[in-house]
Short mmCIF file of C-alpha atoms (C1' of nucleotides) in Angstrom, two decimals:
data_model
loop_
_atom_site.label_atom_id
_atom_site.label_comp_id
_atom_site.label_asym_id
_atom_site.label_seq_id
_atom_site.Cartn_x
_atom_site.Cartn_y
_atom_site.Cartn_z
CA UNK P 1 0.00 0.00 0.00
CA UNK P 2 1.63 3.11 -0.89
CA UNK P 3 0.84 6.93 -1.13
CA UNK P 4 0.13 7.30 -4.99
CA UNK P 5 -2.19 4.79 -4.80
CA UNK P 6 -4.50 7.97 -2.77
CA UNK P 7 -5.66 10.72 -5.10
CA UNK P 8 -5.36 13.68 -3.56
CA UNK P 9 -5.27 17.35 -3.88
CA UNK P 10 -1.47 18.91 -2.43
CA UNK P 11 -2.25 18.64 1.36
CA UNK P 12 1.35 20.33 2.80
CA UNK P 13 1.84 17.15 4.56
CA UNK P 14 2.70 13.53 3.88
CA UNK P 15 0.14 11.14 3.39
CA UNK P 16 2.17 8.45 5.49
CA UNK P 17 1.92 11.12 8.71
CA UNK P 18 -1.84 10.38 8.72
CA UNK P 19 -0.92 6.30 9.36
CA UNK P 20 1.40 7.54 11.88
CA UNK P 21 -1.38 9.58 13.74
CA UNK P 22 -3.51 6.85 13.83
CA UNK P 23 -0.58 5.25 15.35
CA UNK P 24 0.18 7.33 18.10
CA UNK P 25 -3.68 7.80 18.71
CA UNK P 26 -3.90 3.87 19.50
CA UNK P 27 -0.68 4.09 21.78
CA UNK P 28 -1.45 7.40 23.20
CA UNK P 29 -5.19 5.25 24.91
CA UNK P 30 -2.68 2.46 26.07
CA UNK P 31 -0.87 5.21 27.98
CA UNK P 32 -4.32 6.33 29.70
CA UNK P 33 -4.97 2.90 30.60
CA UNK P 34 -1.64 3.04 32.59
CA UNK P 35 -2.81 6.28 33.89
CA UNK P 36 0.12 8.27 32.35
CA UNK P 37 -0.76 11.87 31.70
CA UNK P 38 2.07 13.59 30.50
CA UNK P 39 4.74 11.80 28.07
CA UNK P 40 7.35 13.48 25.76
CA UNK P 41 7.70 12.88 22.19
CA UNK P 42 11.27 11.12 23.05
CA UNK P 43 9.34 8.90 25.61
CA UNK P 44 6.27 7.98 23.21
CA UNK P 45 8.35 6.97 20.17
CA UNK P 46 10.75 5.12 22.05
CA UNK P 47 8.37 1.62 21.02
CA UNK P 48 7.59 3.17 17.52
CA UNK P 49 9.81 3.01 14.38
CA UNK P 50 9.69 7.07 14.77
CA UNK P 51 12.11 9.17 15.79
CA UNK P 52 11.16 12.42 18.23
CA UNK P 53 11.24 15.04 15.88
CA UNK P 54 9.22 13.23 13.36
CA UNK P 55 6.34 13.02 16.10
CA UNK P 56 6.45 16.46 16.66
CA UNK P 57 6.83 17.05 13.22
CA UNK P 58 3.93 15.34 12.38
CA UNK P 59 1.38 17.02 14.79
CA UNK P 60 2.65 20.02 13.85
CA UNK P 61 1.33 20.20 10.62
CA UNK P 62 -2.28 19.47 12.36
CA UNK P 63 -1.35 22.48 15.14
CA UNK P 64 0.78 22.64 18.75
CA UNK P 65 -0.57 20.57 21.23
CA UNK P 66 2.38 20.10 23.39
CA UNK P 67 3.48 22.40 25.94
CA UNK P 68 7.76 23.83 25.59
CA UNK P 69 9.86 22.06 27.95
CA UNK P 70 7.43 19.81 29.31
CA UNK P 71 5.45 17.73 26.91
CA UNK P 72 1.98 16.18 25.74
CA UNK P 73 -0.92 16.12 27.90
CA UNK P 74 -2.19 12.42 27.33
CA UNK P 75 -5.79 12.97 27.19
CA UNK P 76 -5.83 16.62 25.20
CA UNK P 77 -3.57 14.72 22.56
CA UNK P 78 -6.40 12.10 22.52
CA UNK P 79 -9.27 14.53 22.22
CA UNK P 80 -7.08 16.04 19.56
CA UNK P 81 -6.17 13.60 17.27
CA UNK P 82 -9.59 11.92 17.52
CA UNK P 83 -10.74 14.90 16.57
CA UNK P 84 -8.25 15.49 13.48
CA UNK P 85 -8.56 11.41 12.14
CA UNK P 86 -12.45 11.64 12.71
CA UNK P 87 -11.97 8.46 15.12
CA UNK P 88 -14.91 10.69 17.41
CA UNK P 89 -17.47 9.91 14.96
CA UNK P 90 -18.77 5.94 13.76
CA UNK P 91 -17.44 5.20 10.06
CA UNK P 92 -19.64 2.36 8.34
CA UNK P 93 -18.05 0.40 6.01
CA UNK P 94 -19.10 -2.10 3.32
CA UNK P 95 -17.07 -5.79 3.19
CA UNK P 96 -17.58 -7.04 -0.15
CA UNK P 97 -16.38 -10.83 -0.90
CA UNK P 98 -16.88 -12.76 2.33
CA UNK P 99 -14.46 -15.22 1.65
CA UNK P 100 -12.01 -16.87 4.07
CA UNK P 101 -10.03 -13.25 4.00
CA UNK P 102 -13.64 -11.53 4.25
CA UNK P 103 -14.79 -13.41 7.34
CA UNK P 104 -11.67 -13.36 8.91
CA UNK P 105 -11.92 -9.26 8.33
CA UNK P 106 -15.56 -9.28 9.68
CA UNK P 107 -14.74 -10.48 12.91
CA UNK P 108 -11.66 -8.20 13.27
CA UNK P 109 -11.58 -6.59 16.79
CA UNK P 110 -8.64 -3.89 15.82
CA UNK P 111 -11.24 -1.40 14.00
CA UNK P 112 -13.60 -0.54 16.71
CA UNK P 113 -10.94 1.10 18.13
CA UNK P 114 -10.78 3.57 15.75
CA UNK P 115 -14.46 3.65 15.41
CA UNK P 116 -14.98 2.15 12.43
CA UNK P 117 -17.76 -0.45 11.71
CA UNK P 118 -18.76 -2.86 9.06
CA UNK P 119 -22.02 -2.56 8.03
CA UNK P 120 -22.90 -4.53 5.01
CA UNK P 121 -21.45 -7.36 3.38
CA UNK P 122 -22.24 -8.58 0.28
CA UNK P 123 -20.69 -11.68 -2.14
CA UNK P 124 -21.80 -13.50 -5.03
CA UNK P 125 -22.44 -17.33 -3.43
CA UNK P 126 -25.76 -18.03 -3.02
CA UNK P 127 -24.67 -20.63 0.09
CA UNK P 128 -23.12 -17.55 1.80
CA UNK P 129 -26.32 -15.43 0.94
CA UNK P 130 -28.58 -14.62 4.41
CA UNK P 131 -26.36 -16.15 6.58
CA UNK P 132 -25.11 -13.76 9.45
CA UNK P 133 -21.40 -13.51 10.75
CA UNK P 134 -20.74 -11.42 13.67
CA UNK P 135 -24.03 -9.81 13.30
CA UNK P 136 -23.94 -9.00 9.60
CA UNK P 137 -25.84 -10.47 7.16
CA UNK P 138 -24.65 -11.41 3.91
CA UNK P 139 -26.56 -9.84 0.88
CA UNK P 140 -26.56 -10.37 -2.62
CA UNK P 141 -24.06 -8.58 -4.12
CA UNK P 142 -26.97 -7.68 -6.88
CA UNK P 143 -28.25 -5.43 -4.33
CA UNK P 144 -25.05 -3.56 -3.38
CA UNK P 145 -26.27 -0.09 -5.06
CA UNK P 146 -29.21 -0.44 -3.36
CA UNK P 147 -27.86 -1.23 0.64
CA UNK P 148 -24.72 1.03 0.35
CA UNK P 149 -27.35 3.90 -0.82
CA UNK P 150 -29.31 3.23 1.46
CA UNK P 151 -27.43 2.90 4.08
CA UNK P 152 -25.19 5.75 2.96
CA UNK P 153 -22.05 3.53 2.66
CA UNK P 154 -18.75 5.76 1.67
CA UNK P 155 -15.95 3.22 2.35
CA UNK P 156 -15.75 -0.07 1.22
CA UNK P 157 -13.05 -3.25 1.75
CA UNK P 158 -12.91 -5.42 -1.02
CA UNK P 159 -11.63 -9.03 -0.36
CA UNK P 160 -13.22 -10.62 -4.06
CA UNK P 161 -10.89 -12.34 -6.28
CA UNK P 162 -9.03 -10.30 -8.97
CA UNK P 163 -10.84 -10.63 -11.78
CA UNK P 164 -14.01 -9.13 -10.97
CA UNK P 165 -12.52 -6.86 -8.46
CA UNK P 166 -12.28 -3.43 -10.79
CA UNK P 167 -15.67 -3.55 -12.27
CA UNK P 168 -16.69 -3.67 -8.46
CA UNK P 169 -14.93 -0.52 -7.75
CA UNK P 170 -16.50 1.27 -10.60
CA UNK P 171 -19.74 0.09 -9.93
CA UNK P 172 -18.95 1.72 -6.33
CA UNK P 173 -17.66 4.56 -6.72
CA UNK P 174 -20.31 5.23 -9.25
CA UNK P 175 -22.44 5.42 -6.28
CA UNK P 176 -20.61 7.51 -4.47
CA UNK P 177 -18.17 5.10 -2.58
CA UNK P 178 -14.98 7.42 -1.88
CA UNK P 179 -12.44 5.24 -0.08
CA UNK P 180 -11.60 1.39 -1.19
CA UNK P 181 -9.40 -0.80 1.13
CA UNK P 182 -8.49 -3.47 -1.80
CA UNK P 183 -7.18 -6.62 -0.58
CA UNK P 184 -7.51 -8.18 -4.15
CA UNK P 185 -3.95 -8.69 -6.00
CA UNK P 186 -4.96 -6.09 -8.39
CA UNK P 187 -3.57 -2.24 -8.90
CA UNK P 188 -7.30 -0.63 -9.27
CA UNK P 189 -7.69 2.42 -11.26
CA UNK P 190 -10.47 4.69 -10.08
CA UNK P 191 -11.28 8.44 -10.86
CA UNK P 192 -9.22 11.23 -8.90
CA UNK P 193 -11.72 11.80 -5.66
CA UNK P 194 -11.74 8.18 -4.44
CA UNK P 195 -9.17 7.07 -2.11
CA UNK P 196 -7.66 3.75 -2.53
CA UNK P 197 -5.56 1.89 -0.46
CA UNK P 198 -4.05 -1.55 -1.76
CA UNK P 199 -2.93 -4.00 0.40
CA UNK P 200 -0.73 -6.75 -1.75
CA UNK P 201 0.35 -9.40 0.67
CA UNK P 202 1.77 -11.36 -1.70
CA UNK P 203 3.82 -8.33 -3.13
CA UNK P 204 4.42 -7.68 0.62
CA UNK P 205 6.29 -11.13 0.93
CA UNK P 206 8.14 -11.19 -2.42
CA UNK P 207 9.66 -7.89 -1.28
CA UNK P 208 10.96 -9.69 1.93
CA UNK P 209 12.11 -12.58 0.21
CA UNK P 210 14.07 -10.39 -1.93
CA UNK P 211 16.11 -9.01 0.71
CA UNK P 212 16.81 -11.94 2.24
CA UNK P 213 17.57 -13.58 -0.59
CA UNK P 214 20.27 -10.66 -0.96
CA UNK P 215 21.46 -11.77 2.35
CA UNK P 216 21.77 -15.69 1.53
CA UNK P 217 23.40 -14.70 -1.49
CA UNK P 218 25.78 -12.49 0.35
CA UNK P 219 26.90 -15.19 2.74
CA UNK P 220 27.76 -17.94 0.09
CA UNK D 1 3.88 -1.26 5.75
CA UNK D 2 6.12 0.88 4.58
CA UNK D 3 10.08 1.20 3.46
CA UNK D 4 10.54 2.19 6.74
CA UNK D 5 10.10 -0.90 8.77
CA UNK D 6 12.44 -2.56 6.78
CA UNK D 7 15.94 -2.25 7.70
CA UNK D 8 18.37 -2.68 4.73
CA UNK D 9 22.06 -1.00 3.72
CA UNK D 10 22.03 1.34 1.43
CA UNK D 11 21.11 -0.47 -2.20
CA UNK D 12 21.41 2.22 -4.81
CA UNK D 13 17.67 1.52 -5.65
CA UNK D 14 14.14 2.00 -3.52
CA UNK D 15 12.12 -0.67 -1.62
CA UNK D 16 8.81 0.26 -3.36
CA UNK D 17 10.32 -0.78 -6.29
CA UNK D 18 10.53 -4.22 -5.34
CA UNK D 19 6.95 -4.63 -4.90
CA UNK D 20 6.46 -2.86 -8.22
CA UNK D 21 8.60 -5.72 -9.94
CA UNK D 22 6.13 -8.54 -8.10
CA UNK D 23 3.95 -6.80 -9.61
CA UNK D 24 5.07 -6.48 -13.20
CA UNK D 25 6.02 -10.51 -13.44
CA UNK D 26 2.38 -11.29 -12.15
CA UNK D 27 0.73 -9.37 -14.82
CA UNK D 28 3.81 -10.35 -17.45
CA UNK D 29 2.18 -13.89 -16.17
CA UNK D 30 -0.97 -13.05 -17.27
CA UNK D 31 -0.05 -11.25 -20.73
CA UNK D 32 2.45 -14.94 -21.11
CA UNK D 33 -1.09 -16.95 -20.89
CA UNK D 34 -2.72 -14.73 -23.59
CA UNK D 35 0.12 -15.32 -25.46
CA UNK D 36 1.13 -11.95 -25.86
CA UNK D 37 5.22 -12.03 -26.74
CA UNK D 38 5.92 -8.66 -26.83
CA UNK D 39 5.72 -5.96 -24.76
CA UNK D 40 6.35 -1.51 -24.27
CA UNK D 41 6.77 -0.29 -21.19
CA UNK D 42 3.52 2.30 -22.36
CA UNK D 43 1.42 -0.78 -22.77
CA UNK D 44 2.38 -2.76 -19.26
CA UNK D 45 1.76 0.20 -17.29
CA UNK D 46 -1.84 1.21 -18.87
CA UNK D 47 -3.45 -1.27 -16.51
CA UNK D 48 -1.05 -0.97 -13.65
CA UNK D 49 -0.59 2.99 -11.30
CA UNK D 50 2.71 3.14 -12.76
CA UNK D 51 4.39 5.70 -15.41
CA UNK D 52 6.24 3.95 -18.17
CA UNK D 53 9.12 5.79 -17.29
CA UNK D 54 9.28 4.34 -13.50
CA UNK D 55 8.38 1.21 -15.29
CA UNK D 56 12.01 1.40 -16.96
CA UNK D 57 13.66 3.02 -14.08
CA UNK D 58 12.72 0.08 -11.94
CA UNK D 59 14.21 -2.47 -14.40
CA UNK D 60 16.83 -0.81 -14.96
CA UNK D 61 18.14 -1.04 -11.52
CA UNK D 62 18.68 -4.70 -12.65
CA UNK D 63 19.85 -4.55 -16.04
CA UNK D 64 18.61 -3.86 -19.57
CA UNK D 65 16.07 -6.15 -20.29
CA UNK D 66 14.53 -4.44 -23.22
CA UNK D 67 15.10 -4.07 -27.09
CA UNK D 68 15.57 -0.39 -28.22
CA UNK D 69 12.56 0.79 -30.33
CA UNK D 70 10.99 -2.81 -29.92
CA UNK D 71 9.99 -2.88 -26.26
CA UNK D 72 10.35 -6.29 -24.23
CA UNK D 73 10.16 -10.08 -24.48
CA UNK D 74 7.21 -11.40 -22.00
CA UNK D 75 8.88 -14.37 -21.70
CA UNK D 76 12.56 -13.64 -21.88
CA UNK D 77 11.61 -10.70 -18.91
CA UNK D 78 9.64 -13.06 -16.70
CA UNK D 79 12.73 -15.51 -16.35
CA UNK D 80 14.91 -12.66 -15.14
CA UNK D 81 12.45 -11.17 -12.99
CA UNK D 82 11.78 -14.68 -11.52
CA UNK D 83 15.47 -14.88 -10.95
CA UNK D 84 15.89 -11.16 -9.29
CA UNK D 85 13.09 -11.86 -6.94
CA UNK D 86 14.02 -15.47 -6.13
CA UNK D 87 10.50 -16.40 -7.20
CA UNK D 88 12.06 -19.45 -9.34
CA UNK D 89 12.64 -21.55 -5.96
CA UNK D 90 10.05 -22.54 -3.56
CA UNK D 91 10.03 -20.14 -0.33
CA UNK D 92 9.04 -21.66 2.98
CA UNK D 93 7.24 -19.48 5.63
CA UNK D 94 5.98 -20.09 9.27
CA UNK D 95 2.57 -18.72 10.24
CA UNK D 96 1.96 -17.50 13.79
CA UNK D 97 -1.47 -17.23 15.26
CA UNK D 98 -4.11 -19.28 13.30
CA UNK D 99 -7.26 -16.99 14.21
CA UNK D 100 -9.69 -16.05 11.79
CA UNK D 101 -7.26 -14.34 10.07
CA UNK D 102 -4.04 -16.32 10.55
CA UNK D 103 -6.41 -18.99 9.20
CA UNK D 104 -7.77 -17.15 5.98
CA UNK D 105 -4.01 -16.40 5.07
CA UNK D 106 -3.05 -20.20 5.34
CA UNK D 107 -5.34 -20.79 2.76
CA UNK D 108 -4.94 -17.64 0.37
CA UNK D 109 -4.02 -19.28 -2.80
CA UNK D 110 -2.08 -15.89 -3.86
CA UNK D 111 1.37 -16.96 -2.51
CA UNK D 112 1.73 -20.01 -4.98
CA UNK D 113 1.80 -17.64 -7.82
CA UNK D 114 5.01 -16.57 -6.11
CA UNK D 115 6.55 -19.79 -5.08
CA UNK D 116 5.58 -18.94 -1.23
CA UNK D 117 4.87 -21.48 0.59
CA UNK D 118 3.74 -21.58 4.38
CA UNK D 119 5.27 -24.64 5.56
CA UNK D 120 4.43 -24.58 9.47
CA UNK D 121 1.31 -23.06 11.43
CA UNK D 122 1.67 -22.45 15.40
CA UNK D 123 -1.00 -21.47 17.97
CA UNK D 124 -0.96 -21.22 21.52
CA UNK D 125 -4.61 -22.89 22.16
CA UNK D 126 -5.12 -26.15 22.61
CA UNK D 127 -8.27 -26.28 20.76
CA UNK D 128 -6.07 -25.67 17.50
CA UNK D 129 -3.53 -27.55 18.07
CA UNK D 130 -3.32 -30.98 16.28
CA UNK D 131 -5.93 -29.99 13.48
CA UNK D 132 -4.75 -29.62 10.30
CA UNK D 133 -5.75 -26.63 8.15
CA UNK D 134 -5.37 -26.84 4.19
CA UNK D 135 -2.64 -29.63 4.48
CA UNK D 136 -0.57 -27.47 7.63
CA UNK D 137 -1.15 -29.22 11.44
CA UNK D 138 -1.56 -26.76 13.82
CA UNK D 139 1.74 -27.22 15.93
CA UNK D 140 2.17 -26.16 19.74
CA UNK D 141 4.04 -22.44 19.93
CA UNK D 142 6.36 -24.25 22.69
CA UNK D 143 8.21 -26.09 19.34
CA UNK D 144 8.29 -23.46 17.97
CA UNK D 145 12.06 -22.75 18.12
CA UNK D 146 12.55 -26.85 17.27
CA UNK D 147 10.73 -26.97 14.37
CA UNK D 148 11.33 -23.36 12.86
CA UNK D 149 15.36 -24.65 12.80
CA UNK D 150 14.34 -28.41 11.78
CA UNK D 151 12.63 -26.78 8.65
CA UNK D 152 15.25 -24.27 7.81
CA UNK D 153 12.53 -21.54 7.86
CA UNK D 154 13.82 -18.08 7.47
CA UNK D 155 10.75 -16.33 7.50
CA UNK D 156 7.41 -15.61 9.68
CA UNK D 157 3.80 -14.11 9.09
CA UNK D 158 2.67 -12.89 12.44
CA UNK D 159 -1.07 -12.95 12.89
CA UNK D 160 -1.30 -13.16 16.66
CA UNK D 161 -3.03 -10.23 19.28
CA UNK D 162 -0.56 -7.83 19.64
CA UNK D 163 0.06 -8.03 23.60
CA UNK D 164 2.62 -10.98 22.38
CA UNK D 165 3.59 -9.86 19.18
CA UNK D 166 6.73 -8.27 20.28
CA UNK D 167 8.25 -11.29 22.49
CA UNK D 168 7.46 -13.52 19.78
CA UNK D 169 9.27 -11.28 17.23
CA UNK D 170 11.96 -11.89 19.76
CA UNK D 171 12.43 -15.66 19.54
CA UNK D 172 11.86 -15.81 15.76
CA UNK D 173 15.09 -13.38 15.00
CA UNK D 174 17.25 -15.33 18.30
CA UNK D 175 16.72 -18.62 15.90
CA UNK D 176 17.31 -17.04 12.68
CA UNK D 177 14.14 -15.95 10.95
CA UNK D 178 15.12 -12.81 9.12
CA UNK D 179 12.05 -11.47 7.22
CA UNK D 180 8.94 -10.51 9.25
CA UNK D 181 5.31 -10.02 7.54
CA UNK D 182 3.28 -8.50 11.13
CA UNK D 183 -0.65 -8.58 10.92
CA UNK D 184 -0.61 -7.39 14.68
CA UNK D 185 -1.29 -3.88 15.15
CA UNK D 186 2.01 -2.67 16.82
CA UNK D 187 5.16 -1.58 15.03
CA UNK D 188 7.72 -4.22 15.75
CA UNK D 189 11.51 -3.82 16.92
CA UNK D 190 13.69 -5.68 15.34
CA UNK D 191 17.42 -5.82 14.99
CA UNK D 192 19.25 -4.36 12.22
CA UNK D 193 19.32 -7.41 9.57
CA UNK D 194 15.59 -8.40 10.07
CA UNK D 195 13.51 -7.37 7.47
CA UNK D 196 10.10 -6.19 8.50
CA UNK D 197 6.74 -5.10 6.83
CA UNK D 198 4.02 -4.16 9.22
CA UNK D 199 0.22 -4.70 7.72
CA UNK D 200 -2.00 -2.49 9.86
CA UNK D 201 -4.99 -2.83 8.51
CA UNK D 202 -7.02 -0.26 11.00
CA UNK D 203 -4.32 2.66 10.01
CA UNK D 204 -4.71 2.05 6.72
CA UNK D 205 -8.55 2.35 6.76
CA UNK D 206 -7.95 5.23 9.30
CA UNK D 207 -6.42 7.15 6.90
CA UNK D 208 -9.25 6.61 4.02
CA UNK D 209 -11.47 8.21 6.29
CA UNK D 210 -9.09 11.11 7.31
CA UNK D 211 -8.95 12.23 3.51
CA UNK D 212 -12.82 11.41 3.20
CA UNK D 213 -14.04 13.26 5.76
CA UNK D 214 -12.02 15.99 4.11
CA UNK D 215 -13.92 15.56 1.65
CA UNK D 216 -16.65 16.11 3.12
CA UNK D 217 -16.07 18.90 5.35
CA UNK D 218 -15.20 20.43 2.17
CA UNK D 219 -18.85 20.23 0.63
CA UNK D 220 -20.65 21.54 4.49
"C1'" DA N 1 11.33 6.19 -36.48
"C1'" DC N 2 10.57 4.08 -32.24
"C1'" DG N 3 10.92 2.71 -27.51
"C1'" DT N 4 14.56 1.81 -24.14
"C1'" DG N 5 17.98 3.30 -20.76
"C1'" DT N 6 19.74 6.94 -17.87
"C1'" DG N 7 21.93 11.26 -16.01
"C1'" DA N 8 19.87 15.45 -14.46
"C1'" DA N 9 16.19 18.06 -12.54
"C1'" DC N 10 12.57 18.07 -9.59
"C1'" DC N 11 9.72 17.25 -5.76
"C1'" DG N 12 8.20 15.50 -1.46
"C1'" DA N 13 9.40 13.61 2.98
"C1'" DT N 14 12.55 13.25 6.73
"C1'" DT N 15 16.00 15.03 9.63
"C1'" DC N 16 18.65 18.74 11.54
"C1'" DA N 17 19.44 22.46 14.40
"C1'" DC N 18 18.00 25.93 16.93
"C1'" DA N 19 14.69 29.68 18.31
"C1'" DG N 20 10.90 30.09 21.43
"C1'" DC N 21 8.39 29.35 25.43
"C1'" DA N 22 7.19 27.16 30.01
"C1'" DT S 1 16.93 24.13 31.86
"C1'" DG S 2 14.05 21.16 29.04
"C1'" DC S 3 11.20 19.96 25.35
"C1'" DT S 4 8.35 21.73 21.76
"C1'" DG S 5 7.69 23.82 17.21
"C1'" DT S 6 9.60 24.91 12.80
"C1'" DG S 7 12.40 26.94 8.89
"C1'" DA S 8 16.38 25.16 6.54
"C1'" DA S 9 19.16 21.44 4.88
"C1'" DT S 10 19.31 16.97 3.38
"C1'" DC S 11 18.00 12.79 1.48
"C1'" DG S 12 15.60 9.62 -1.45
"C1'" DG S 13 12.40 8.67 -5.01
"C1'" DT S 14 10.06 10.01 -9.17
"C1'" DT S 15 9.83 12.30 -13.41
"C1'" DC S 16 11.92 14.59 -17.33
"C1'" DA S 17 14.19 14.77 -21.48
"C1'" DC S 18 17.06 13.08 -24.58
"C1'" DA S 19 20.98 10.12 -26.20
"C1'" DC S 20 21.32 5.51 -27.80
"C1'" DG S 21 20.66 1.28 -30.17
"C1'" DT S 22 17.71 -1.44 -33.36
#
DNA sequence: ACGTGTGAACCGATTCACAGCA
DNA sequence: TGCTGTGAATCGGTTCACACGT
């Protein structure tokens, strides 16, 4: 998954600071748990791949929330960067393609923590049709204009298999579906205002086989 | 996941490109089957979000694989990206954490295109243990050290909660695993010469819906 | 003439270094 | 003094533009 992969307008800050937010929103509510209230942007990196001055770097662009010579307030950063990510609000997603990858993705605990809910899934198999997994439903994907209109669906994951997986994201986004999590091993093209994020596990892999095949091949 | 996580010497060429490659000899694969021979770098890229020109740049980190004024050989540039990418031997990988997920992966038919194979599958509960998932028994995590070094296995998918994520990043690199593929939502510490690629799914959707809600704040 | 291969130019992201404030 | 906030410098990756070979 990769930046140019999102279409967007010059923002005057990196697209890969807004993964890092969410980031340092999910360890920033560990912190509370421990009760820690203050914590420097040396002390909060220290268990991230980030260095200081990114962190502060990267919340600069969104404003100052930290106060000179002391820190970040725990809970105002939280407030703040809930605010800034839209975590304080629910997002309803669509999950379309309940496969093995699909079902496994329905039952995912890590997005309600960022607020984020799947609402509707939909797939072609008429066995999989009306049955319910973790409290959703599975409808024919026939009726997906319908539901996500309904419903007022803007984000969608799609887990289908390649093939059929681009005329899904036109057919989505020409209902007003802005942001596509795309688990199929596909590049998709879609117009400049939708969002799309691909996640290529197999590319993933090959990429860390490479480099360890470059350090096999170094030790012979 | 990001070029970030993974920790490499300096190489004279960028990460990303490596999963652009992956990319090019799976869809070379698919132009091979339609028995298309020959190939520009205009006409690759027209399905794929990549310029012709990075298209070239990328191979030409490797070597000159093309004809002037002809374009390339689908067949002839397959075998060398097979051989770049170590995709023309059989890769074995350990899976940790069979959940929903851990499960779904085990049986993603998307590796074989790359010669990926995941040879072992450990979980900590009982209930798992012993059962054998497409063709892989479930073994205990306690053997996990003996049977990672019986099978030679240099490299791990993670797909476990994150509380343990870390310590079991820990005993993978101690026995010699040296390429990391996390699922767990926490950015791993590794040594220097382990090569890691975090998937965090939630960030990823998190940022979708920061640039959607902008978006949408934009038409209020 | 055509499409590749590549040094150079460009652009965006990260890191540095220090001014500013508690 | 200590840590944040930020313009400036640096670094790396992408894109440009054209020389080169067929």
């Amino acid at each position: 998954m990769n930046k140019k992969e999102i279409h967007i307008e010059k923002q005057g800050f990196p697209s890969e600071a807004i993964k890092r937010l969410s980031l340092y929103l999910r360890n920033l509510k560990k912190l509370r748990e421990k009760n820690i209230e203050l914590i420097s942007s040396a002390e909060i990196t220290q268990f991230l791949n980030v260095t200081p001055c990114q962190f502060r770097k990267d919340l600069s662009y969104f404003g100052g929330f930290g106060k000179r010579g002391v820190g970040y307030n725990v809970g105002k950063l939280i407030v703040e960067l809930d605010n800034i990510l839209g975590t304080n609000k629910e997002w309803k997603i669509a999950l379309i393609g309940v496969g093995r990858l699909g079902s496994a993705l329905l039952s995912f605990e890590g997005f309600s923590e960022f607020n984020i809910k799947i609402a509707s899934a939909f797939d072609v198999d008429e066995e999989k049709i009306g049955r319910t997994l973790n409290g959703i439903e599975v409808e024919n994907i026939k009726d997906l204009e319908r539901n996500i209109n309904k419903r007022k669906i803007k984000m969608a994951i799609i887990c289908t298999p390649p093939e059929i997986t681009q005329k899904l994201a036109d057919r989505l986004t020409e209902i007003g579906v802005r942001g596509i999590l795309n688990f199929a091993p596909i590049a998709l093209k879609t117009s400049r205002d939708t969002f799309v994020s691909n996640v290529d596990m197999a590319c993933e892999l090959e990429r860390l086989i490479f480099f360890l095949k470059g350090v096999e091949d170094g030790q012979k």
